[in-house]
Amino acid sequence: MWSSYTCQRCLASLKTGVRPQLQCASQVRLSPQRWISSQNDQPTKSRLPTAQPLLTKRSVSSTARRYQNIAGDVVQSGTSPGLEYTHAPGVSRRVLLQPDNLFHSFSNSPSPDIRRRAAYMKQHAYCPHPDHRQTRQPTTPDDPEAKKSSTAGSPPAHVRFECPDCGIPVYCSEDHWADDYESHLEICDTLRQINEDDHDLRSGRVFPEFKYPGPQLEGALVNMTNWDTFLYSREFEAINADRSMRQVTRLLTYPITIGSVLTELSPYNIRRGGRLTTEGLKSLSALRYTLHPPLSGGGGDIKGLRLNPPAVRIFIVGARAESSLPREVWAQLTHLFPRAKFHIIFIGPESMSNRDDEFPLPPRTPSNPYGAIVEDRISGELKISTYVEYYHTLHKAGHFYPYDPYFDCFMLFHPGLGHPASSHEWEETVPLLLETKVPILATGYTEWDMQRDLKWVQDKMGGEVDLLLEPGENKFRSLRWDLNDLDPQDISCGNWGLWGFRGKRYETTRKD
Amino acid sequence: MPFLPRSSYYDKNYRQSPALIRARQPYLIKNALTGIAIFGFAISVYAFTIKAVSQDEFEDVKVPDKPIQPTRAPNTTANQA
């Protein structure tokens, strides 16, 4: 139930009728961790073992599903019926790990899932010590593969030895670990943090941070300066612990990154240091005209009937595990824009990652020619479609034509445009994206990654690109670092950087 | 419902939680300066007003001597029979 004049906490008590649990005593804020940009951003496929070489796309959030199951018994108020399927109240919770007992070496972990991951890593990941031969081309300047030589050296060995400080198998033997200690020390702290966070997720505790609030009063503006002000002004429960902040931002980064750029209260502006360019302001103003429409005098009765504009379409091209995020997480985007409707469209060959129980896809019929999964019962403001196709196929078929810069937006989450493993797939798609003249927002794992993507786009498209948002750190990035199972040296955080571009528009062109 | 639910941003002793302090962080210094400016203005208005209406200096005015008492006449009392 949603009311326009009662705050969410009061509604929650009315609904449950019991005294809400007081938050446990505020924990000491952990000292700021060293932010180490990932040493290489080799993308890999999802965790399922494949015969493909290591140099493939990284799948995002392979544990997205788990959030759904673990947070299953947290009651949420104020949601529409379409979102309640993700909760299973009454599921008995068994606490596996206490909060002070979260560090376990991966091979000896109490959780069978993590032990399986450790076995996978030991089968697939290679030791980064320079003595071994190279296994693949180095992808970034910081890649440990760059230190290895391609001709001389001992044959590459799988990792077997787990560092006692971080508990993750990182080297093939203790000697190599001790030898390479200085470079391991750069990431050891972060690896330990990842270890503890992974165990925390499987510890079976109550997760008050996954209790997402519903829609809020229009007048209660959402402050988009940073995560803390956002969570406070959106009336989340207070998230005092850093670990909880990490867990919750890891999922929320996907909808909120989009929301932070499109909203009129966005932290990106045209002042110096605000990263938005004039062209960016033009594109975003068009979208904001639809997202923040003037009041039309409409209401709930017959006299309040007004013509409604179509939904804002956000095409998430090259979607991987983002499409499996719980729908309440995507609904947070609609709660930022009270008077707009959204249609989120996931397009990509891997857009059904982590959604194995939704197979088989619907049959291809004339009314649904691409066998898309359409979820239109989520809420009155959100509809989600998933296409397992390349974007260029759909574009050439004119399936989403016409594209309107007042309603449409493309979002690319870590596309790896310039990355050698994935850039050939984007070569056909990006020119078509630019042709639509609709804003395209892209994120990247690191600064270097984004610059490489930007350079690739400008080289390939011959400069016919307008920059909308200069590359830089995303204010709403994931605060949690993720481990790449195929290469433990490669740690990344989701949506670290954000930038935007669009095809160049000319008012007139010469007829040559 | 006999009472309002407590905000999770304050702990049981009504002290601000770390989440609230972090949320206030970008505005702490600007708010403190604004507060000082407003209080300063109010205090300066008081100070000026009090100084402006404080008692004047009358040291240069010569106080005349006490006047001589007029003689009392018994038939001037107002006692009509």
PDB file of C-alpha atoms in Angstrom, chain A residues 20 30 74 77 86 88 149 190 225 256 280 296 335 347 366 374 383 385 419 421 482 502 510:
ATOM      1  CA  PRO A  20      10.247  -2.289  14.892  1.00  0.00           C
ATOM      2  CA  LEU A  30      36.323   0.474   9.519  1.00  0.00           C
ATOM      3  CA  VAL A  74      12.979  -9.928   5.182  1.00  0.00           C
ATOM      4  CA  SER A  77       6.199  -2.963   3.091  1.00  0.00           C
ATOM      5  CA  THR A  86      11.028 -12.402  -4.358  1.00  0.00           C
ATOM      6  CA  ALA A  88       9.501 -16.193   0.905  1.00  0.00           C
ATOM      7  CA  SER A 149      58.059 -13.653 -20.915  1.00  0.00           C
ATOM      8  CA  THR A 190      41.254  -6.185  -0.703  1.00  0.00           C
ATOM      9  CA  THR A 225      25.386  13.738  -3.922  1.00  0.00           C
ATOM     10  CA  ILE A 256      21.097   4.141  -9.417  1.00  0.00           C
ATOM     11  CA  GLY A 280      25.329  16.211 -22.689  1.00  0.00           C
ATOM     12  CA  SER A 296      -1.023  18.326 -15.366  1.00  0.00           C
ATOM     13  CA  HIS A 335      11.014   5.391  -7.355  1.00  0.00           C
ATOM     14  CA  ILE A 347      19.560  -6.974 -25.103  1.00  0.00           C
ATOM     15  CA  PRO A 366       4.517 -12.903 -35.089  1.00  0.00           C
ATOM     16  CA  VAL A 374       8.366  -9.657 -21.181  1.00  0.00           C
ATOM     17  CA  LYS A 383       8.198  -3.205 -17.464  1.00  0.00           C
ATOM     18  CA  SER A 385      11.912  -7.209 -21.456  1.00  0.00           C
ATOM     19  CA  HIS A 419      38.946  -4.841 -24.990  1.00  0.00           C
ATOM     20  CA  ALA A 421      38.244 -10.099 -26.470  1.00  0.00           C
ATOM     21  CA  ASP A 482      34.553  -8.564  -6.837  1.00  0.00           C
ATOM     22  CA  ARG A 502      26.213  10.081 -28.691  1.00  0.00           C
ATOM     23  CA  ARG A 510      26.918  19.552 -47.314  1.00  0.00           C
TER      24      ARG A 510
END
